[in-house]
CSV table of C-alpha atoms in Angstrom, one decimal:
chain,number,residue,atom,x,y,z
A,1,MET,CA,-9.9,-9.3,-11.7
A,2,SER,CA,-6.6,-9.8,-10.1
A,3,PHE,CA,-7.1,-11.7,-6.8
A,4,ALA,CA,-8.1,-15.5,-6.8
A,5,ALA,CA,-11.6,-16.2,-6.6
A,6,ASP,CA,-10.4,-17.8,-3.0
A,7,ALA,CA,-8.1,-15.5,-1.7
A,8,LEU,CA,-10.2,-15.2,1.3
A,9,ALA,CA,-11.6,-18.5,0.9
A,10,GLY,CA,-13.3,-19.7,4.8
A,11,ARG,CA,-12.6,-16.7,5.8
A,12,ARG,CA,-15.2,-14.6,7.5
A,13,VAL,CA,-15.2,-10.6,7.2
A,14,LEU,CA,-17.2,-8.1,9.0
A,15,VAL,CA,-18.0,-5.1,6.5
A,16,THR,CA,-19.7,-2.0,8.1
A,17,GLY,CA,-20.7,0.9,5.9
A,18,ALA,CA,-22.0,-2.0,3.5
A,19,SER,CA,-25.8,-0.1,2.7
A,20,SER,CA,-23.8,1.7,-0.1
A,21,GLY,CA,-20.8,2.7,-1.3
A,22,ILE,CA,-17.6,1.9,-0.4
A,23,GLY,CA,-18.5,-0.8,2.0
A,24,ARG,CA,-20.9,-2.0,-0.4
A,25,ALA,CA,-18.7,-2.3,-3.2
A,26,THR,CA,-16.2,-4.2,-0.8
A,27,ALA,CA,-18.8,-6.2,0.4
A,28,ILE,CA,-19.4,-7.7,-2.8
A,29,ARG,CA,-15.7,-7.5,-3.8
A,30,LEU,CA,-14.5,-9.5,-0.9
A,31,SER,CA,-17.7,-12.2,-1.4
A,32,HIS,CA,-16.0,-12.9,-4.7
A,33,ALA,CA,-12.6,-13.8,-2.9
A,34,GLY,CA,-14.5,-16.2,-0.7
A,35,ALA,CA,-15.6,-14.5,2.1
A,36,ASP,CA,-18.3,-15.5,4.4
A,37,ILE,CA,-19.6,-11.7,5.2
A,38,VAL,CA,-20.8,-9.8,8.0
A,39,LEU,CA,-22.8,-6.7,6.5
A,40,MET,CA,-23.5,-4.0,9.1
A,41,GLY,CA,-25.1,-0.5,8.6
A,42,ARG,CA,-28.2,1.5,9.9
A,43,ASP,CA,-30.6,0.9,6.9
A,44,GLU,CA,-31.2,-2.6,6.7
A,45,GLY,CA,-33.4,-3.0,3.2
A,46,ARG,CA,-30.3,-1.6,1.6
A,47,LEU,CA,-27.9,-4.1,3.6
A,48,ALA,CA,-30.0,-6.7,2.2
A,49,ALA,CA,-29.8,-5.7,-1.6
A,50,THR,CA,-26.1,-5.5,-1.1
A,51,LEU,CA,-26.3,-9.1,0.1
A,52,ALA,CA,-28.6,-10.5,-2.4
A,53,ASP,CA,-25.1,-8.7,-4.8
A,54,CYS,CA,-23.1,-10.9,-2.9
A,55,ALA,CA,-21.0,-14.1,-4.3
A,56,ALA,CA,-23.0,-17.0,-2.8
A,57,GLY,CA,-21.6,-17.5,0.7
A,58,ASN,CA,-22.4,-17.5,4.7
A,59,HIS,CA,-23.6,-14.4,4.7
A,60,SER,CA,-25.8,-12.3,7.3
A,61,ILE,CA,-26.8,-8.9,7.7
A,62,ASP,CA,-27.2,-6.7,11.4
A,63,ALA,CA,-29.0,-3.6,11.2
A,64,GLY,CA,-28.0,-0.9,13.5
A,65,ALA,CA,-26.5,2.6,14.5
A,66,LEU,CA,-23.2,2.5,14.6
A,67,ASP,CA,-22.1,5.8,16.1
A,68,ASP,CA,-21.0,4.4,19.9
A,69,ALA,CA,-17.7,2.6,20.8
A,70,ASP,CA,-18.9,0.5,23.3
A,71,ALA,CA,-22.3,-0.3,21.3
A,72,VAL,CA,-20.1,-0.9,18.1
A,73,ALA,CA,-17.8,-3.2,20.3
A,74,ASP,CA,-20.6,-5.2,22.0
A,75,ARG,CA,-22.5,-5.9,19.3
A,76,VAL,CA,-19.5,-7.5,17.0
A,77,GLY,CA,-18.8,-9.3,20.4
A,78,GLY,CA,-22.0,-10.3,20.6
A,79,ILE,CA,-21.7,-11.9,16.4
A,80,ALA,CA,-18.2,-13.6,16.9
A,81,ARG,CA,-19.6,-15.4,20.0
A,82,ASP,CA,-22.7,-16.7,17.8
A,83,GLY,CA,-21.1,-17.0,14.4
A,84,GLY,CA,-17.3,-17.7,15.1
A,85,PRO,CA,-14.8,-14.9,15.3
A,86,PHE,CA,-14.0,-12.9,11.9
A,87,HIS,CA,-10.7,-13.0,9.7
A,88,GLY,CA,-10.8,-9.4,9.3
A,89,VAL,CA,-12.5,-6.4,9.6
A,90,PHE,CA,-13.5,-3.7,6.8
A,91,HIS,CA,-14.9,-0.3,8.8
A,92,ALA,CA,-16.5,1.9,5.9
A,93,ALA,CA,-19.6,3.5,8.3
A,94,GLY,CA,-19.0,7.0,8.5
A,95,SER,CA,-20.4,10.4,7.4
A,96,SER,CA,-18.4,12.9,5.5
A,97,LEU,CA,-19.2,16.5,6.3
A,98,VAL,CA,-18.4,20.0,4.5
A,99,LEU,CA,-19.0,23.4,7.0
A,100,PRO,CA,-17.4,26.3,7.5
A,101,ALA,CA,-15.4,26.2,11.1
A,102,LYS,CA,-17.2,29.1,12.8
A,103,LEU,CA,-20.9,27.0,11.4
A,104,THR,CA,-19.5,24.0,12.8
A,105,LYS,CA,-21.3,22.9,16.0
A,106,ASN,CA,-20.7,20.4,19.0
A,107,ARG,CA,-24.2,18.2,17.3
A,108,HIS,CA,-21.9,18.7,13.5
A,109,LEU,CA,-18.7,16.9,15.6
A,110,GLU,CA,-20.8,14.3,17.1
A,111,ALA,CA,-22.1,13.1,13.5
A,112,VAL,CA,-18.6,13.1,11.4
A,113,PHE,CA,-16.9,11.7,14.6
A,114,GLY,CA,-19.8,9.1,15.2
A,115,ALA,CA,-19.3,5.8,13.2
A,116,GLY,CA,-16.6,7.3,11.4
A,117,PHE,CA,-14.4,7.6,14.8
A,118,TYR,CA,-16.2,5.9,18.1
A,119,GLY,CA,-17.7,3.3,15.6
A,120,ALA,CA,-14.0,2.9,14.7
A,121,PHE,CA,-12.5,2.8,18.3
A,122,GLY,CA,-15.8,0.3,19.3
A,123,ILE,CA,-14.3,-1.8,16.0
A,124,ALA,CA,-10.5,-1.4,17.7
A,125,ARG,CA,-11.5,-2.6,21.2
A,126,ALA,CA,-13.4,-5.3,20.1
A,127,ALA,CA,-10.7,-6.7,18.4
A,128,ALA,CA,-8.7,-6.1,20.9
A,129,LYS,CA,-10.7,-8.9,23.2
A,130,LYS,CA,-10.1,-12.5,22.4
A,131,GLY,CA,-12.1,-14.4,20.8
A,132,VAL,CA,-13.4,-11.5,18.1
A,133,VAL,CA,-10.5,-11.0,15.6
A,134,THR,CA,-8.3,-14.6,15.0
A,135,ASP,CA,-4.8,-14.3,15.5
A,136,GLY,CA,-3.2,-13.2,12.2
A,137,GLY,CA,-6.3,-11.5,11.3
A,138,SER,CA,-6.8,-7.7,9.7
A,139,VAL,CA,-8.4,-5.0,10.8
A,140,VAL,CA,-8.8,-1.9,8.0
A,141,PHE,CA,-10.6,1.2,8.4
A,142,MET,CA,-11.5,4.1,6.0
A,143,SER,CA,-9.5,7.0,6.6
A,144,SER,CA,-9.1,9.8,3.5
A,145,VAL,CA,-6.7,12.3,2.1
A,146,SER,CA,-8.5,15.1,4.0
A,147,SER,CA,-6.7,13.5,7.0
A,148,LEU,CA,-3.5,14.6,5.8
A,149,ARG,CA,-4.8,17.7,3.7
A,150,GLY,CA,-6.6,20.7,4.4
A,151,ARG,CA,-9.4,22.0,2.1
A,152,GLN,CA,-12.0,24.7,3.4
A,153,GLY,CA,-15.3,23.4,5.2
A,154,MET,CA,-12.9,20.3,5.5
A,155,VAL,CA,-12.1,21.1,9.7
A,156,ALA,CA,-14.2,18.5,11.4
A,157,TYR,CA,-13.9,15.9,8.8
A,158,SER,CA,-9.9,16.0,8.6
A,159,ALA,CA,-9.9,16.2,12.5
A,160,ALA,CA,-12.0,12.5,12.3
A,161,LYS,CA,-9.7,10.8,9.7
A,162,ALA,CA,-6.9,12.2,11.2
A,163,ALA,CA,-7.9,10.9,14.5
A,164,VAL,CA,-8.8,7.7,12.7
A,165,ASP,CA,-4.8,7.4,11.2
A,166,GLY,CA,-3.4,8.3,15.2
A,167,MET,CA,-5.7,5.5,16.5
A,168,VAL,CA,-4.4,3.2,14.1
A,169,ARG,CA,-0.9,3.1,15.1
A,170,ALA,CA,-1.6,2.8,18.3
A,171,LEU,CA,-3.3,0.4,17.7
A,172,ALA,CA,-1.2,-1.5,16.0
A,173,THR,CA,1.4,-2.1,18.6
A,174,GLU,CA,-1.5,-3.3,20.8
A,175,LEU,CA,-2.5,-6.1,18.5
A,176,ALA,CA,0.9,-6.9,16.8
A,177,ALA,CA,1.4,-9.9,19.9
A,178,ARG,CA,-1.5,-11.9,18.2
A,179,ARG,CA,-0.1,-10.7,14.8
A,180,ILE,CA,-3.6,-8.7,13.6
A,181,ARG,CA,-2.9,-6.1,12.0
A,182,ALA,CA,-4.5,-2.9,11.6
A,183,ASN,CA,-4.1,-0.6,8.7
A,184,SER,CA,-6.3,2.8,7.3
A,185,ILE,CA,-7.1,3.3,3.7
A,186,VAL,CA,-6.0,6.8,2.8
A,187,SER,CA,-8.9,7.5,0.1
A,188,GLY,CA,-9.2,10.2,-2.4
A,189,ALA,CA,-12.6,11.2,-4.2
A,190,VAL,CA,-14.3,8.1,-5.1
A,191,GLU,CA,-17.4,7.8,-7.3
A,192,THR,CA,-20.3,6.9,-4.8
A,193,GLN,CA,-23.9,7.7,-4.8
A,194,MET,CA,-22.7,10.4,-1.8
A,195,HIS,CA,-20.3,11.9,-4.4
A,196,ASN,CA,-22.4,12.1,-6.9
A,197,ASP,CA,-24.7,13.9,-5.0
A,198,PHE,CA,-22.5,16.5,-3.6
A,199,VAL,CA,-20.7,16.8,-7.6
A,200,GLN,CA,-24.7,17.4,-8.6
A,201,SER,CA,-25.1,20.3,-6.1
A,202,VAL,CA,-22.4,22.6,-7.3
A,203,ASP,CA,-21.1,24.4,-10.2
A,204,ALA,CA,-19.1,22.3,-12.9
A,205,THR,CA,-15.9,24.3,-12.4
A,206,LEU,CA,-15.6,23.6,-8.8
A,207,VAL,CA,-16.0,19.4,-9.7
A,208,ASP,CA,-13.4,19.8,-12.2
A,209,ASN,CA,-10.9,21.6,-9.9
A,210,TYR,CA,-12.0,19.4,-7.4
A,211,ARG,CA,-11.6,15.9,-10.1
A,212,ASN,CA,-7.8,17.8,-11.0
A,213,LEU,CA,-6.9,17.4,-7.2
A,214,HIS,CA,-6.2,13.9,-8.3
A,215,LEU,CA,-3.3,13.0,-11.0
A,216,LEU,CA,-5.8,10.2,-12.2
A,217,GLY,CA,-9.3,11.7,-11.9
A,218,PHE,CA,-11.9,10.5,-9.5
A,219,GLY,CA,-11.7,6.6,-8.2
A,220,SER,CA,-14.3,3.7,-8.8
A,221,PRO,CA,-15.3,2.2,-5.2
A,222,ASP,CA,-13.3,-0.9,-6.9
A,223,ASP,CA,-10.4,1.1,-6.8
A,224,ILE,CA,-11.0,1.2,-2.5
A,225,ALA,CA,-12.5,-2.7,-2.5
A,226,GLU,CA,-9.3,-4.1,-4.6
A,227,ALA,CA,-7.2,-2.3,-2.0
A,228,ALA,CA,-9.3,-3.6,1.5
A,229,LEU,CA,-9.2,-7.3,-0.1
A,230,PHE,CA,-5.5,-7.0,-0.4
A,231,LEU,CA,-5.1,-5.7,2.9
A,232,LEU,CA,-7.2,-8.4,4.6
A,233,SER,CA,-5.4,-11.1,2.8
A,234,ASP,CA,-2.4,-12.7,3.5
A,235,ALA,CA,-0.3,-10.9,0.4
A,236,SER,CA,-0.3,-7.9,3.4
A,237,ARG,CA,0.4,-9.8,6.9
A,238,TRP,CA,3.8,-8.2,7.7
A,239,ILE,CA,2.0,-4.5,6.5
A,240,THR,CA,0.5,-3.2,9.8
A,241,GLY,CA,0.0,0.4,11.4
A,242,THR,CA,0.0,1.9,8.0
A,243,SER,CA,-2.1,4.6,6.2
A,244,MET,CA,-1.9,3.3,2.6
A,245,ALA,CA,-2.5,6.1,-0.1
A,246,VAL,CA,-5.2,5.1,-2.5
A,247,ASP,CA,-5.9,8.4,-3.5
A,248,GLY,CA,-5.3,8.7,-7.6
A,249,GLY,CA,-1.8,10.9,-6.8
A,250,TYR,CA,-3.7,13.4,-4.3
A,251,THR,CA,-1.5,13.0,-2.3
A,252,ALA,CA,1.4,13.3,-4.4
A,253,LYS,CA,1.0,17.1,-5.3
B,1,MET,CA,1.6,-15.6,-3.8
B,2,THR,CA,-1.3,-17.5,-3.9
B,3,VAL,CA,-3.8,-14.9,-3.4
B,4,PHE,CA,-3.2,-13.4,-6.9
B,5,VAL,CA,-4.6,-14.6,-10.0
B,6,PRO,CA,-1.7,-17.5,-11.6
B,7,ASP,CA,-1.8,-15.8,-14.8
B,8,LEU,CA,-2.2,-12.1,-13.2
B,9,PHE,CA,1.5,-11.2,-15.5
B,10,VAL,CA,0.5,-13.0,-19.0
B,11,GLY,CA,2.2,-11.0,-22.0
B,12,ARG,CA,3.0,-8.4,-19.1
B,13,LYS,CA,7.4,-7.5,-19.6
B,14,ILE,CA,8.7,-6.1,-16.1
B,15,LEU,CA,11.8,-4.7,-15.7
B,16,VAL,CA,13.8,-5.7,-12.0
B,17,THR,CA,16.8,-3.9,-11.4
B,18,GLY,CA,19.2,-5.2,-8.4
B,19,ALA,CA,17.9,-8.5,-9.5
B,20,SER,CA,21.4,-10.6,-8.8
B,21,SER,CA,20.2,-11.2,-5.0
B,22,GLY,CA,18.0,-10.4,-2.2
B,23,LEU,CA,14.3,-8.4,-2.4
B,24,GLY,CA,15.2,-7.6,-6.4
B,25,ARG,CA,15.8,-11.5,-6.9
B,26,ALA,CA,12.8,-12.8,-5.2
B,27,ALA,CA,10.7,-9.8,-6.6
B,28,ALA,CA,11.7,-11.4,-10.5
B,29,ILE,CA,11.1,-14.8,-9.4
B,30,GLY,CA,7.6,-14.0,-8.0
B,31,LEU,CA,6.6,-11.6,-10.7
B,32,SER,CA,7.7,-14.4,-13.3
B,33,ARG,CA,5.5,-17.3,-11.6
B,34,LEU,CA,2.7,-14.8,-11.8
B,35,GLY,CA,3.6,-15.4,-15.8
B,36,ALA,CA,5.5,-11.9,-16.5
B,37,THR,CA,8.4,-11.7,-19.4
B,38,VAL,CA,10.9,-10.1,-17.0
B,39,ALA,CA,14.3,-8.5,-18.0
B,40,ILE,CA,16.6,-8.5,-15.0
B,41,THR,CA,19.3,-6.5,-14.5
B,42,GLY,CA,22.2,-6.6,-11.2
B,43,ARG,CA,26.1,-5.8,-10.3
B,44,ASP,CA,27.0,-9.8,-10.5
B,45,GLU,CA,26.1,-11.6,-13.9
B,46,GLY,CA,26.9,-14.8,-11.9
B,47,ARG,CA,24.3,-14.6,-9.4
B,48,LEU,CA,21.7,-13.3,-12.1
B,49,GLY,CA,22.4,-16.3,-14.1
B,50,ASP,CA,21.2,-17.9,-10.9
B,51,THR,CA,18.3,-15.9,-10.5
B,52,ARG,CA,17.1,-16.8,-14.0
B,53,ASP,CA,17.6,-20.1,-13.1
B,54,GLN,CA,15.0,-19.9,-10.8
B,55,LEU,CA,12.9,-17.7,-12.9
B,56,SER,CA,9.9,-19.5,-14.0
B,57,GLY,CA,8.6,-19.8,-18.1
B,58,ASP,CA,11.0,-18.4,-20.5
B,59,GLY,CA,11.6,-15.6,-22.9
B,60,HIS,CA,13.6,-13.8,-20.2
B,61,LEU,CA,16.2,-11.5,-20.5
B,62,ILE,CA,19.6,-11.1,-19.0
B,63,VAL,CA,20.6,-7.4,-19.3
B,64,ALA,CA,24.4,-6.3,-18.0
B,65,ALA,CA,24.2,-2.9,-17.6
B,66,THR,CA,25.7,-0.3,-15.8
B,67,LEU,CA,23.8,0.5,-13.0
B,68,ASP,CA,24.4,3.9,-11.1
B,69,ASP,CA,24.6,6.4,-14.0
B,70,THR,CA,21.5,8.0,-15.2
B,71,ASP,CA,22.5,8.3,-18.8
B,72,ALA,CA,23.4,4.6,-19.1
B,73,VAL,CA,20.4,3.4,-16.7
B,74,ALA,CA,18.4,5.2,-19.3
B,75,ALA,CA,19.8,3.9,-22.3
B,76,THR,CA,19.6,0.3,-20.7
B,77,VAL,CA,15.6,0.6,-20.5
B,78,ARG,CA,14.9,1.9,-23.7
B,79,ASP,CA,17.4,-0.9,-24.9
B,80,VAL,CA,14.8,-3.3,-23.1
B,81,ALA,CA,12.2,-2.0,-24.4
B,82,SER,CA,13.6,-2.7,-28.0
B,83,SER,CA,14.2,-5.7,-27.3
B,84,ILE,CA,11.4,-7.1,-25.6
B,85,GLY,CA,8.6,-4.9,-26.3
B,86,VAL,CA,6.8,-1.4,-24.2
B,87,LEU,CA,7.6,-2.3,-20.8
B,88,ASP,CA,4.4,-2.9,-18.0
B,89,GLY,CA,6.7,-2.4,-15.1
B,90,VAL,CA,10.1,-1.4,-14.1
B,91,PHE,CA,10.8,-2.9,-10.1
B,92,HIS,CA,13.7,-0.7,-9.5
B,93,ALA,CA,15.6,-2.9,-6.3
B,94,ALA,CA,19.1,-1.8,-7.2
B,95,GLY,CA,21.1,0.1,-4.3
B,96,ILE,CA,23.5,-1.1,-1.3
B,97,SER,CA,22.9,-0.8,2.0
B,98,LEU,CA,26.0,1.1,3.7
B,99,THR,CA,26.5,1.9,7.4
B,100,MET,CA,29.1,4.4,8.1
B,101,PRO,CA,29.9,6.9,10.7
B,102,VAL,CA,29.5,10.2,9.6
B,103,ARG,CA,33.0,11.3,10.6
B,104,MET,CA,34.3,8.7,7.8
B,105,THR,CA,31.6,9.7,5.4
B,106,LYS,CA,33.6,10.3,2.0
B,107,SER,CA,32.6,11.3,-1.5
B,108,ARG,CA,32.8,8.0,-2.9
B,109,HIS,CA,30.4,6.3,-0.3
B,110,VAL,CA,28.4,8.9,-1.1
B,111,ALA,CA,28.3,8.3,-4.9
B,112,ASP,CA,28.3,4.2,-4.0
B,113,THR,CA,24.8,4.5,-2.4
B,114,PHE,CA,23.6,7.6,-4.4
B,115,GLY,CA,24.4,6.3,-7.9
B,116,PRO,CA,22.3,2.7,-8.1
B,117,SER,CA,19.6,3.6,-6.1
B,118,VAL,CA,18.9,7.5,-7.0
B,119,TYR,CA,20.9,7.7,-9.8
B,120,GLY,CA,19.8,4.9,-11.7
B,121,ALA,CA,15.6,5.8,-10.5
B,122,PHE,CA,16.3,9.1,-12.4
B,123,GLY,CA,17.3,7.2,-15.6
B,124,ILE,CA,13.9,4.8,-15.6
B,125,VAL,CA,12.4,7.6,-15.3
B,126,ARG,CA,13.8,9.2,-17.9
B,127,ALA,CA,13.2,6.7,-20.2
B,128,ALA,CA,9.8,6.1,-18.9
B,129,GLY,CA,8.7,9.7,-20.5
B,130,GLN,CA,9.9,8.9,-23.6
B,131,LYS,CA,8.2,7.3,-26.5
B,132,GLY,CA,8.1,3.4,-26.9
B,133,VAL,CA,9.8,2.9,-23.3
B,134,MET,CA,6.2,2.0,-21.0
B,135,ALA,CA,3.1,0.6,-21.8
B,136,GLU,CA,0.5,2.8,-21.4
B,137,ARG,CA,-0.8,1.7,-18.1
B,138,SER,CA,2.3,0.7,-16.7
B,139,SER,CA,3.9,0.7,-13.1
B,140,ILE,CA,7.3,2.0,-11.5
B,141,VAL,CA,8.0,0.8,-8.0
B,142,LEU,CA,11.0,2.2,-6.0
B,143,MET,CA,12.3,0.5,-3.1
B,144,SER,CA,12.7,2.8,-0.3
B,145,SER,CA,13.3,2.1,3.5
B,146,ILE,CA,12.0,3.2,7.1
B,147,SER,CA,15.8,4.6,6.8
B,148,ALA,CA,13.7,7.3,4.7
B,149,GLU,CA,11.9,8.6,7.6
B,150,ARG,CA,13.9,7.2,11.0
B,151,GLY,CA,17.4,8.5,11.2
B,152,HIS,CA,20.0,5.7,12.8
B,153,HIS,CA,23.9,5.9,13.7
B,154,GLY,CA,26.1,5.2,10.6
B,155,MET,CA,22.9,5.4,8.4
B,156,MET,CA,23.5,9.3,7.4
B,157,ILE,CA,24.0,8.5,3.6
B,158,TYR,CA,21.6,5.5,3.1
B,159,SER,CA,18.9,7.7,4.8
B,160,ALA,CA,19.5,10.6,2.7
B,161,ALA,CA,19.2,8.1,-0.1
B,162,LYS,CA,16.2,6.3,0.5
B,163,SER,CA,14.6,9.6,1.3
B,164,ALA,CA,15.9,11.4,-1.9
B,165,LEU,CA,13.3,8.8,-3.8
B,166,HIS,CA,10.5,10.0,-2.0
B,167,GLY,CA,10.6,13.6,-3.5
B,168,LEU,CA,11.5,11.7,-6.7
B,169,VAL,CA,8.1,9.4,-6.6
B,170,ARG,CA,6.3,12.6,-6.0
B,171,SER,CA,6.9,14.7,-9.4
B,172,ALA,CA,7.7,11.8,-10.8
B,173,ALA,CA,4.4,10.8,-10.6
B,174,VAL,CA,2.5,14.0,-11.7
B,175,GLU,CA,5.0,14.3,-14.8
B,176,LEU,CA,4.4,10.9,-15.7
B,177,ALA,CA,0.1,10.6,-15.4
B,178,PRO,CA,-0.8,11.8,-18.8
B,179,ARG,CA,1.6,9.5,-20.3
B,180,GLY,CA,-0.8,6.4,-17.9
B,181,VAL,CA,2.8,5.8,-15.9
B,182,ARG,CA,2.7,5.6,-12.6
B,183,VAL,CA,5.4,5.5,-9.9
B,184,ASN,CA,5.2,4.6,-6.6
B,185,ALA,CA,7.4,3.5,-3.5
B,186,ILE,CA,7.7,0.7,-1.1
B,187,VAL,CA,9.2,1.6,2.2
B,188,ALA,CA,10.4,-1.7,3.7
B,189,GLY,CA,11.6,-2.4,7.0
B,190,ALA,CA,14.4,-5.0,8.1
B,191,VAL,CA,13.7,-7.9,5.8
B,192,TYR,CA,16.3,-11.0,6.1
B,193,THR,CA,18.5,-10.9,2.9
B,194,GLU,CA,22.0,-11.5,2.1
B,195,MET,CA,22.3,-7.8,2.9
B,196,TYR,CA,21.6,-8.1,6.3
B,197,ALA,CA,23.3,-11.5,6.4
B,198,ARG,CA,26.4,-9.2,5.8
B,199,GLU,CA,25.8,-6.9,8.5
B,200,VAL,CA,25.2,-9.7,11.2
B,201,GLU,CA,29.0,-10.3,10.3
B,202,ARG,CA,30.2,-6.8,11.1
B,203,MET,CA,27.5,-6.0,13.6
B,204,GLY,CA,27.2,-8.7,15.5
B,205,PRO,CA,24.6,-11.1,16.9
B,206,ASP,CA,22.9,-8.8,19.4
B,207,TRP,CA,22.7,-5.7,17.1
B,208,ILE,CA,20.5,-7.9,14.7
B,209,ALA,CA,18.4,-9.0,17.9
B,210,GLY,CA,18.1,-5.4,18.1
B,211,VAL,CA,17.0,-4.7,14.6
B,212,ALA,CA,14.4,-7.1,14.7
B,213,ALA,CA,12.9,-6.0,18.3
B,214,ARG,CA,12.2,-2.6,16.8
B,215,HIS,CA,9.8,-4.5,14.4
B,216,PRO,CA,6.6,-5.6,16.3
B,217,PHE,CA,6.2,-8.1,13.9
B,218,GLY,CA,10.0,-8.9,13.6
B,219,PHE,CA,11.8,-9.6,10.7
B,220,GLY,CA,10.0,-9.5,7.0
B,221,ASP,CA,10.4,-12.1,4.1
B,222,THR,CA,10.6,-11.4,0.7
B,223,ASP,CA,7.7,-12.2,-0.3
B,224,ASP,CA,5.6,-9.8,2.0
B,225,ILE,CA,8.1,-7.1,-0.3
B,226,THR,CA,7.2,-8.6,-4.0
B,227,GLN,CA,3.0,-9.3,-3.1
B,228,ALA,CA,3.2,-5.5,-2.5
B,229,VAL,CA,4.8,-5.1,-5.6
B,230,ALA,CA,2.6,-7.4,-7.7
B,231,TYR,CA,-0.3,-5.4,-6.3
B,232,LEU,CA,1.2,-1.9,-7.5
B,233,MET,CA,1.9,-3.3,-10.8
B,234,SER,CA,-1.4,-5.2,-11.1
B,235,ASP,CA,-4.5,-3.7,-12.6
B,236,ALA,CA,-6.1,-3.6,-9.3
B,237,GLY,CA,-3.6,-0.7,-8.5
B,238,LYS,CA,-5.0,1.5,-11.3
B,239,TRP,CA,-5.5,4.5,-9.2
B,240,ILE,CA,-2.7,4.6,-7.0
B,241,THR,CA,0.0,6.8,-8.3
B,242,GLY,CA,2.7,9.1,-5.7
B,243,SER,CA,2.6,7.3,-3.1
B,244,ALA,CA,4.7,5.6,-0.6
B,245,TRP,CA,3.4,2.3,0.9
B,246,THR,CA,4.7,1.3,4.1
B,247,ILE,CA,5.6,-2.6,4.3
B,248,ASP,CA,7.5,-2.7,7.8
B,249,GLY,CA,6.0,-4.8,10.4
B,250,GLY,CA,4.7,-2.0,12.1
B,251,TYR,CA,8.0,-0.7,12.9
B,252,THR,CA,7.2,3.4,11.9
B,253,ALA,CA,3.8,2.9,13.7
B,254,GLN,CA,5.6,3.5,16.9
């Protein structure tokens, strides 16, 4: 491990999307750096399973939908009021969508913009209020290479991720007075359950082509978890308003 | 540097260019404190000695070298690898900052600015592409600047030189990926180093206040850059290549 076991000792971190995939891996990783984690997601059972895999700490779960900005802001504000402010937030909640533009309807947009963007905005609003994120804290949002690169079927998803990156730039300027930094991680394709389900449903040539879009092949959830840890730690205290590529070289090509 | 395990780079060999001062010196010291064996090069042998005196541990190497010629730098990097073993990392901080109005821009200003930073980078990457120089999972980090993305009066040459590094990083990353060598750039905002102190003498205190004010978080510290270098050199960064990481206190967010 590259980070010290106490890199986030005594710090309270909110992780959304902690039921599975990148959110789950990150919650576990942060717990091994000494953080106390509040795990948010839709599925209480899977949140409990993530918590069980975390290193010992003052962790808790809070299950519920994350697709309404006001509801997320209120709930996060309430959790901070009850248990103390957060040093950091890692927002991994959200769903992907592969659908041609000609078939993409309003309800698809609502789904893909839901937790991924509206939920992100709820986090942003909460962070901007007093008592939710401590001064000098850090909010990290999951984005994607789809924010920067277009591919067939990705029109709605690309828009949602670009929305997150646009939000991060402006949010950073609003939070700067309190030295709270806001950044996003521009992720390539990471081998999560969601990814594996997709890969198994299409033919091998397509998977190879998809993998080869990345100089270093598919990533692992840990690659993102480590970057999240970096961005939540004091090592990144001067980094704000950026979208950091952690993408196996996808955007180099 | 306390976020990392203290033995992060024990057994690893890292070359740092531009180590006479500023970001290069700070990184060499920081990486040595994490256990790395460092080879340091720079323009000023006296100040390289000062850097060496501040390194933790022993076994480090001072390399007297010409830094502004691609062939010479490639040869130097090969020599360093021959001396201390295959390199796990190279941090290329060599380069000068130059403010020069466009109407006074001469060939030698362009050569002096492009030489150490850009031509030197070509030399590093060339050596990295050859056998026996870089370890199988290794990392090259090049110093770039917000000037690569934003224009300022007097910064035409510097902006162009730093911008050149971004094109270099992308294609070098593509070509070196099969060799297991990652290549990334750090896009730094204003970190208060000796380079800035010299500019203050020329440009005045109002200018420096203006620079700070354009960063939502004000001036950075050399440690802010060193920590990102450490991350990109470490196993935690193993899936990061061909990227430019912006570390600028929010400058380019606006």
